[in-house]
PDB file of C-alpha atoms in Angstrom:
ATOM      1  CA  UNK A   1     382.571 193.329  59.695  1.00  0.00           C
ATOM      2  CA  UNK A   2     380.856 192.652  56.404  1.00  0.00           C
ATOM      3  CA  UNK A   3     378.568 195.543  55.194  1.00  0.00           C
ATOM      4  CA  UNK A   4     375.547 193.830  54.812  1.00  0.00           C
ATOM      5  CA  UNK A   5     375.060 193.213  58.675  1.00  0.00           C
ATOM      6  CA  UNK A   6     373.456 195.911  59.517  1.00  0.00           C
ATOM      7  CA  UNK A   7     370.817 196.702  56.735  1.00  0.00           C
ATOM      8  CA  UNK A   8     368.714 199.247  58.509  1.00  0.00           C
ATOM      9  CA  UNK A   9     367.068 201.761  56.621  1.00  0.00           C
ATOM     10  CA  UNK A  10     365.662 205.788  57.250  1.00  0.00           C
ATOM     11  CA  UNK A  11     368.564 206.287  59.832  1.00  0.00           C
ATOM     12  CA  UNK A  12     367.660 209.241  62.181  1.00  0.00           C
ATOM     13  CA  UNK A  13     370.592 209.152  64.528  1.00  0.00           C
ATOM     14  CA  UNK A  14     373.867 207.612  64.406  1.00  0.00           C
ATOM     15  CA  UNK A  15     376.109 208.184  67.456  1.00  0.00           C
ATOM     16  CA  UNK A  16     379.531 207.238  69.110  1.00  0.00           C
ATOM     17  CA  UNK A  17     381.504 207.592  72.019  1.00  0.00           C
ATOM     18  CA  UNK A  18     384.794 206.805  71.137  1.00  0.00           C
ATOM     19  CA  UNK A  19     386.537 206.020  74.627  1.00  0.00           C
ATOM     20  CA  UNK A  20     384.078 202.937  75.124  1.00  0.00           C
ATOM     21  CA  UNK A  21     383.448 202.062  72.036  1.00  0.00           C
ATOM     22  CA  UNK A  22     379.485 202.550  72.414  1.00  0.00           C
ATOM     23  CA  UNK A  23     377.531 202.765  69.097  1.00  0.00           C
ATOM     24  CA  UNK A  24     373.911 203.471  68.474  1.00  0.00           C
ATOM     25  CA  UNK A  25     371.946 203.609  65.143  1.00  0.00           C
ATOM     26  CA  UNK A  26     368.536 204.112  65.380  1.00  0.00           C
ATOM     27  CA  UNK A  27     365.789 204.159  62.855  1.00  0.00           C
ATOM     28  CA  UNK A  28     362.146 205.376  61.720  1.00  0.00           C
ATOM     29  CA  UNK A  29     360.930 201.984  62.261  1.00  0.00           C
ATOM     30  CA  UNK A  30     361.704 198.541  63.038  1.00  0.00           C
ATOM     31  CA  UNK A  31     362.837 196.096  60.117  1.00  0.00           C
ATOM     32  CA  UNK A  32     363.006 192.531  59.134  1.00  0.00           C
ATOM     33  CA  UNK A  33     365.710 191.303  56.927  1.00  0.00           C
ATOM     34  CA  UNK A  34     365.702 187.864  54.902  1.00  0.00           C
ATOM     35  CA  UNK A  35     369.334 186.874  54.547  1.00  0.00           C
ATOM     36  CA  UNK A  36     368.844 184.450  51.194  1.00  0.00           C
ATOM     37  CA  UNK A  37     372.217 182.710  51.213  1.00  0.00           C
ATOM     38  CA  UNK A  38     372.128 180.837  54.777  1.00  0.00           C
ATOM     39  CA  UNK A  39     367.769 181.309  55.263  1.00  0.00           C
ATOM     40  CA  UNK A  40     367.595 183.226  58.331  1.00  0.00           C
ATOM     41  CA  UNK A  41     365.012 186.151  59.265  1.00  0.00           C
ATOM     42  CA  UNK A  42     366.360 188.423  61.425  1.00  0.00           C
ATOM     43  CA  UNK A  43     364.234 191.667  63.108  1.00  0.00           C
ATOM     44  CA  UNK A  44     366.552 195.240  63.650  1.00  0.00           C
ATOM     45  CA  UNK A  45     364.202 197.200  66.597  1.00  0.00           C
ATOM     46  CA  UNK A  46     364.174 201.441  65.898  1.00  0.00           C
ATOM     47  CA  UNK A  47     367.209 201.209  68.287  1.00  0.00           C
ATOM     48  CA  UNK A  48     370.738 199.135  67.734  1.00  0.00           C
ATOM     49  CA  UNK A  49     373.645 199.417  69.939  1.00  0.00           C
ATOM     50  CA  UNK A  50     376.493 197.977  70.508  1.00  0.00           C
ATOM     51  CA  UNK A  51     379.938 198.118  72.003  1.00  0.00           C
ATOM     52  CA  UNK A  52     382.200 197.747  68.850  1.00  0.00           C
ATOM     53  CA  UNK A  53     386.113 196.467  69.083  1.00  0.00           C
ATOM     54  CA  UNK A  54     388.665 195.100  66.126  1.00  0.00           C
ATOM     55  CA  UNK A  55     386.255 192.543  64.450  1.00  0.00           C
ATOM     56  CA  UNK A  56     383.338 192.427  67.664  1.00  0.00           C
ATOM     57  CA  UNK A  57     380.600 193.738  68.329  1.00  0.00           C
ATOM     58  CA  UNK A  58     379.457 192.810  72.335  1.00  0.00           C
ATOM     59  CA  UNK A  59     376.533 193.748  74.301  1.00  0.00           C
ATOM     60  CA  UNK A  60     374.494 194.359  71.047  1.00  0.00           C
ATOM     61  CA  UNK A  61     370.679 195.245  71.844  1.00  0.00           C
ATOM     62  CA  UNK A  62     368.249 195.259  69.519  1.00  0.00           C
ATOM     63  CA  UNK A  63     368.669 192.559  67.052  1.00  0.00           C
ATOM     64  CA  UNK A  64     367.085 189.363  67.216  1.00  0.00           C
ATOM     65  CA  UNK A  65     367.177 185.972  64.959  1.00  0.00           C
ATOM     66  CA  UNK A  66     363.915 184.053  64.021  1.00  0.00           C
ATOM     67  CA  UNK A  67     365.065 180.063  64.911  1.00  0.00           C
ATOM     68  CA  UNK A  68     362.078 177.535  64.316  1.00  0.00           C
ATOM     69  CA  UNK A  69     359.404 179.084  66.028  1.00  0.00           C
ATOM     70  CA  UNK A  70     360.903 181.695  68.591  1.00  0.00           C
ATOM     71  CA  UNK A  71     362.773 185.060  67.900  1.00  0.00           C
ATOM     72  CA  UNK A  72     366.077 185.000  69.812  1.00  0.00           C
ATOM     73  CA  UNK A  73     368.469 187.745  71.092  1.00  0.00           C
ATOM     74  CA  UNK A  74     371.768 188.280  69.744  1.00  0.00           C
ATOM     75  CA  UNK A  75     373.721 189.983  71.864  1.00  0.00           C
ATOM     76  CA  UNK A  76     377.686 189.390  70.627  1.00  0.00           C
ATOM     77  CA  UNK A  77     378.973 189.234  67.091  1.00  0.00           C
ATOM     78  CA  UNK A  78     382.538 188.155  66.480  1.00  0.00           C
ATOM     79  CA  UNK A  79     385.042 187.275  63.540  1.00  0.00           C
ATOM     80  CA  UNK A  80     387.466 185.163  65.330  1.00  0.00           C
ATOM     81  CA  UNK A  81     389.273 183.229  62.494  1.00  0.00           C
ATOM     82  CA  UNK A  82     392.497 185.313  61.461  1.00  0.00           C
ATOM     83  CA  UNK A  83     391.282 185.194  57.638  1.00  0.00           C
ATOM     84  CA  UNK A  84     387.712 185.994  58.442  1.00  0.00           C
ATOM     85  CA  UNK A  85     385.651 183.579  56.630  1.00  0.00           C
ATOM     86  CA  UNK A  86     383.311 183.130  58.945  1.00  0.00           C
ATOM     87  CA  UNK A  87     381.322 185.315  61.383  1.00  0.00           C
ATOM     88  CA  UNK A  88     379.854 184.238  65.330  1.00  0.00           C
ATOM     89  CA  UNK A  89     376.381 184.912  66.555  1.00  0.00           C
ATOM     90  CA  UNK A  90     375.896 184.376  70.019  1.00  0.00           C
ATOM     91  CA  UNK A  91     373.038 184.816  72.622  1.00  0.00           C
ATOM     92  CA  UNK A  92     372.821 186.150  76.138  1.00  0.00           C
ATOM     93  CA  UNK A  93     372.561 182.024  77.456  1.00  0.00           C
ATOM     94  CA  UNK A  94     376.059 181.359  75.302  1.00  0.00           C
ATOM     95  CA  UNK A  95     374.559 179.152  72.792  1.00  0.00           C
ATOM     96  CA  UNK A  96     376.389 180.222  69.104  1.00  0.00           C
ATOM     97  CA  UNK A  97     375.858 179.728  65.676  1.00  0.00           C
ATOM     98  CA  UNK A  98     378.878 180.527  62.696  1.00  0.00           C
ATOM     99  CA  UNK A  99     378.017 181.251  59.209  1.00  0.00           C
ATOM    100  CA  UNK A 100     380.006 182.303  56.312  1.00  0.00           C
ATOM    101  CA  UNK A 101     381.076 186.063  56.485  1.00  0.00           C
ATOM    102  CA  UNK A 102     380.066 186.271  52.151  1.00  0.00           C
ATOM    103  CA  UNK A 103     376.130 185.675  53.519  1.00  0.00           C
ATOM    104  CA  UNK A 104     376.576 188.933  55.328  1.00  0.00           C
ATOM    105  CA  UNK A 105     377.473 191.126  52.057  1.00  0.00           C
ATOM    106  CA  UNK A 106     375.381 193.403  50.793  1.00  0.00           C
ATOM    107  CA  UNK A 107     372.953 191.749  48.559  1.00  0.00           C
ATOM    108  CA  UNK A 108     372.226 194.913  46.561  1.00  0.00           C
ATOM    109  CA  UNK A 109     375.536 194.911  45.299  1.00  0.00           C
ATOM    110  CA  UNK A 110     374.956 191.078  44.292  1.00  0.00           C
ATOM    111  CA  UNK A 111     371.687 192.066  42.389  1.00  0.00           C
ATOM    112  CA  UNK A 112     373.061 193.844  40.378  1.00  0.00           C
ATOM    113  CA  UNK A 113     375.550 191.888  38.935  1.00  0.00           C
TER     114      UNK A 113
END
């Protein structure tokens, strides 16, 4: 997963079981993050978790996507290509969206360049 995916910020607990593969992070507050290569707003709540596998992340709570007017939940996150160029969003309903895994890097790094 690229490192830029999960840009949350004043981390207070980070934990993992490592038998199920359940992760939390959460944070002092909740956060909204402008990813400038593909245009999408996306809101991190004071609590993220997930169930992580090789190149997944399923049952994800606490992230949601801004799409025209309405914030929607994303609740799996998957690199399914075999030379992972491009990452899958998907919501509780099924629908999907794919974007370029590069959008997902860590735009400090990029600034500084």
């Amino acid at each position: 997963m690229p490192n830029g995916l999960l840009p949350l910020e004043d981390i207070v607990e980070v934990g993992r079981n490592a038998e199920t593969g359940f992760v939390w992070l959460k944070q002092k507050k909740a956060k909204e993050h402008k990813y400038k290569k593909i245009g999408k707003l996306v809101w991190y709540d004071t609590e993220v978790t997930a169930f992580v596998e090789n190149r997944r992340m399923k049952k994800l709570t606490g992230v949601k996507s801004k799409e025209i007017l309405i914030w929607v939940t994303i609740s799996d996150i998957s690199i399914s290509d075999t030379e992972c160029k491009k990452i899958n969003f998907a919501t509780p309903t099924g629908l999907s969206r794919s974007f370029p895994v590069s959008a997902f890097e860590e735009e400090e790094e990029e600034e500084k360049k």
